[in-house]
Amino acid sequence: MMGFSSIGEKKSPLTKNSNLRFIIWASFNHLLLFLFSYYFLLLIFFFWQTEKISAVSVTPSTNLPVEGTSVNLTCEASGPVFTRNWMKDGSELTPTDNMTLSDNNRVLTFNTVNRKDSGEYFCQISNPISSDGAKYIMIVNYGPEKVQIKGPNKINVKGTLKLICSAESTPTARFTWFLNGTEIPSTSAEYIKEEVELSDSGNYTCQAWNNITERTSSSAVHGLTVTVSNVSVTSSSTDLVEFSGSVSLSCSASGSSLSFLWLNGSSEVTASDRVQLTDGGSSLTIITVTRFDQGPFRCSVSNPVSTGTSDPVNLSISYKLNALYLESFHRVNVNFLCSLYI
């Protein structure tokens, strides 16, 4: 009959190819699903079996590193380690010519450690399931260096002396003080002396000592001079007769490294047959005084940092007048009676 297809109608080749492609596509998807499931199960198994990172530590080869020596920092941990990374003071560590990383970054070596290597070192360890880290603060010991004394170079008698010694050192240096090569009682950075005496003048040095590096260093010499003060003159006699007596003047002063100069009025007194200067110039002796030795005498005392002058001292010298057959004795600053014989 017309309008009905035959039951035994054959399929076209196009239909067969479509079915084949569908079968291949379905099989490929099943294979991908199988592989994904397989690797996913393997990954779960791996993570399940992998131990977490724990007990991270950074251990130094020495707890007291000294500048100029070799130091190792070793980073260890429990658990499988995949990566190790080092940081210094919060930033990624950049190795220099002075340092090397070895054994998969497990060991950080400082070939010759220096003070700039001081700081906080952090080791970060990771594996696929965990991450942990540990830090170590390294303090490099060095010095002492650049030892110096600060303080006055001159001071008055009975003043208070304060000298300060400084040095570049880690840890802080200990100090020993010396005056003119002899140790004086002080072990701190400051040397304080109240009521300064003449014996406190001279050359000061301080010696710095580092108990970790076991090194010592000394400062340059610091000179201290006690300033001139209290200059005075005493006389063996102030009542003299011309051509028949001698007189000694003695000058005293407080201060160190003193030099003495005598003045008669405004003229310097120098040694001669009749004038003697002794005791380093502090004593002046006039033999067979004359009316021109009345003064005023002054003693000028100086040292490298100061000068002082005494009050004037006048001598009273009696002398004989012969003019017009006049005989009398004249005293300076004293009224006298003159008699004339005819």
Coordinates of C-alpha atoms in Angstrom, one line a residue, residues 12-147:
S12 CA 22.3 5.1 5.6
P13 CA 26.2 5.2 6.1
L14 CA 25.8 8.6 7.7
T15 CA 23.8 7.2 10.6
K16 CA 26.3 4.5 11.2
N17 CA 29.2 7.0 11.5
S18 CA 27.3 9.1 14.0
N19 CA 26.7 6.1 16.2
L20 CA 30.4 5.2 16.1
R21 CA 31.5 8.7 17.0
F22 CA 29.1 8.7 20.0
I23 CA 30.5 5.4 21.2
I24 CA 34.1 6.7 20.9
W25 CA 33.2 9.9 22.7
A26 CA 31.4 8.1 25.5
S27 CA 34.3 5.7 25.9
F28 CA 36.8 8.6 26.1
N29 CA 34.8 10.3 28.8
H30 CA 34.6 7.1 30.8
L31 CA 38.4 6.8 30.5
L32 CA 39.0 10.4 31.6
L33 CA 36.6 9.9 34.6
F34 CA 38.5 6.7 35.5
L35 CA 41.9 8.4 35.3
F36 CA 40.7 11.4 37.3
S37 CA 39.3 9.2 39.9
Y38 CA 42.5 7.1 40.1
Y39 CA 44.8 10.1 40.5
F40 CA 42.5 11.7 42.9
L41 CA 42.5 8.6 45.1
L42 CA 46.3 8.6 44.8
L43 CA 46.5 12.2 45.9
I44 CA 44.3 11.6 48.9
F45 CA 46.4 8.6 49.8
F46 CA 49.6 10.7 49.4
F47 CA 48.3 13.5 51.6
W48 CA 47.1 11.0 54.1
Q49 CA 50.5 9.4 54.4
T50 CA 52.5 12.7 54.3
E51 CA 53.7 13.9 57.7
K52 CA 53.2 17.6 58.6
I53 CA 56.3 19.8 59.2
S54 CA 57.1 20.2 62.9
A55 CA 59.9 20.9 65.3
V56 CA 61.7 23.4 63.1
S57 CA 64.9 24.8 64.5
V58 CA 67.9 26.9 63.5
T59 CA 71.0 25.9 65.3
P60 CA 74.3 27.9 65.2
S61 CA 77.7 26.3 65.2
T62 CA 78.6 28.7 68.1
N63 CA 76.5 30.7 70.5
L64 CA 79.1 33.5 70.6
P65 CA 80.1 34.3 67.1
V66 CA 83.2 36.5 66.9
E67 CA 83.9 38.8 63.9
G68 CA 86.4 37.3 61.5
T69 CA 85.5 33.6 62.3
S70 CA 83.4 31.1 60.4
V71 CA 79.8 30.4 61.5
N72 CA 77.1 27.9 60.3
L73 CA 73.4 28.2 60.8
T74 CA 71.6 24.8 60.3
C75 CA 67.9 24.5 59.7
E76 CA 66.3 21.2 60.7
A77 CA 62.7 19.9 61.0
S78 CA 60.6 16.7 61.5
G79 CA 58.6 15.6 58.5
P80 CA 59.4 15.4 54.8
V81 CA 61.0 18.7 53.6
F82 CA 60.2 19.9 50.1
T83 CA 61.6 23.5 50.3
R84 CA 63.7 25.6 52.6
N85 CA 63.8 29.4 52.3
W86 CA 65.9 31.9 54.4
M87 CA 65.0 35.4 55.4
K88 CA 66.9 38.1 57.3
D89 CA 65.2 40.9 59.3
G90 CA 61.9 40.2 57.5
S91 CA 63.3 40.2 53.9
E92 CA 64.4 37.4 51.6
L93 CA 68.0 36.6 52.2
T94 CA 70.3 37.5 49.4
P95 CA 73.6 35.6 49.6
T96 CA 76.8 37.6 49.4
D97 CA 80.4 36.7 48.8
N98 CA 80.7 36.2 52.5
M99 CA 78.0 33.5 52.8
T100 CA 76.9 30.3 51.1
L101 CA 73.9 28.0 51.2
S102 CA 74.4 24.2 50.9
D103 CA 72.7 20.8 51.4
N104 CA 69.4 22.0 49.8
N105 CA 69.5 25.3 51.8
R106 CA 69.8 23.4 55.0
V107 CA 73.1 25.0 56.0
L108 CA 73.8 28.7 55.8
T109 CA 77.6 29.3 56.2
F110 CA 79.3 32.7 56.9
N111 CA 82.9 32.2 55.8
T112 CA 84.1 35.2 57.8
V113 CA 81.3 36.7 59.8
N114 CA 81.2 40.4 60.4
R115 CA 79.2 42.8 62.5
K116 CA 76.8 43.6 59.6
D117 CA 75.7 40.0 59.6
S118 CA 74.0 40.6 63.0
G119 CA 70.2 40.3 62.8
E120 CA 67.2 38.0 62.9
Y121 CA 67.4 34.9 60.6
F122 CA 64.2 33.0 59.7
C123 CA 64.1 29.6 58.1
Q124 CA 60.8 28.6 56.4
I125 CA 60.3 24.9 55.6
S126 CA 57.4 23.6 53.5
N127 CA 55.9 20.4 52.1
P128 CA 52.6 19.9 50.2
I129 CA 50.4 19.8 53.3
S130 CA 52.1 22.1 55.8
S131 CA 54.6 24.9 56.4
D132 CA 56.5 26.0 59.5
G133 CA 59.6 28.0 60.4
A134 CA 62.0 29.0 63.2
K135 CA 64.1 32.1 63.8
Y136 CA 67.6 32.8 65.3
I137 CA 68.9 36.1 66.4
M138 CA 72.6 36.3 65.7
I139 CA 74.7 38.9 67.5
V140 CA 78.3 39.2 66.2
N141 CA 80.8 40.1 68.8
Y142 CA 83.6 42.5 67.9
G143 CA 86.0 45.1 69.2
P144 CA 87.0 47.0 71.1
E145 CA 87.9 49.6 68.5
K146 CA 88.3 53.4 68.3
V147 CA 89.0 53.9 72.0

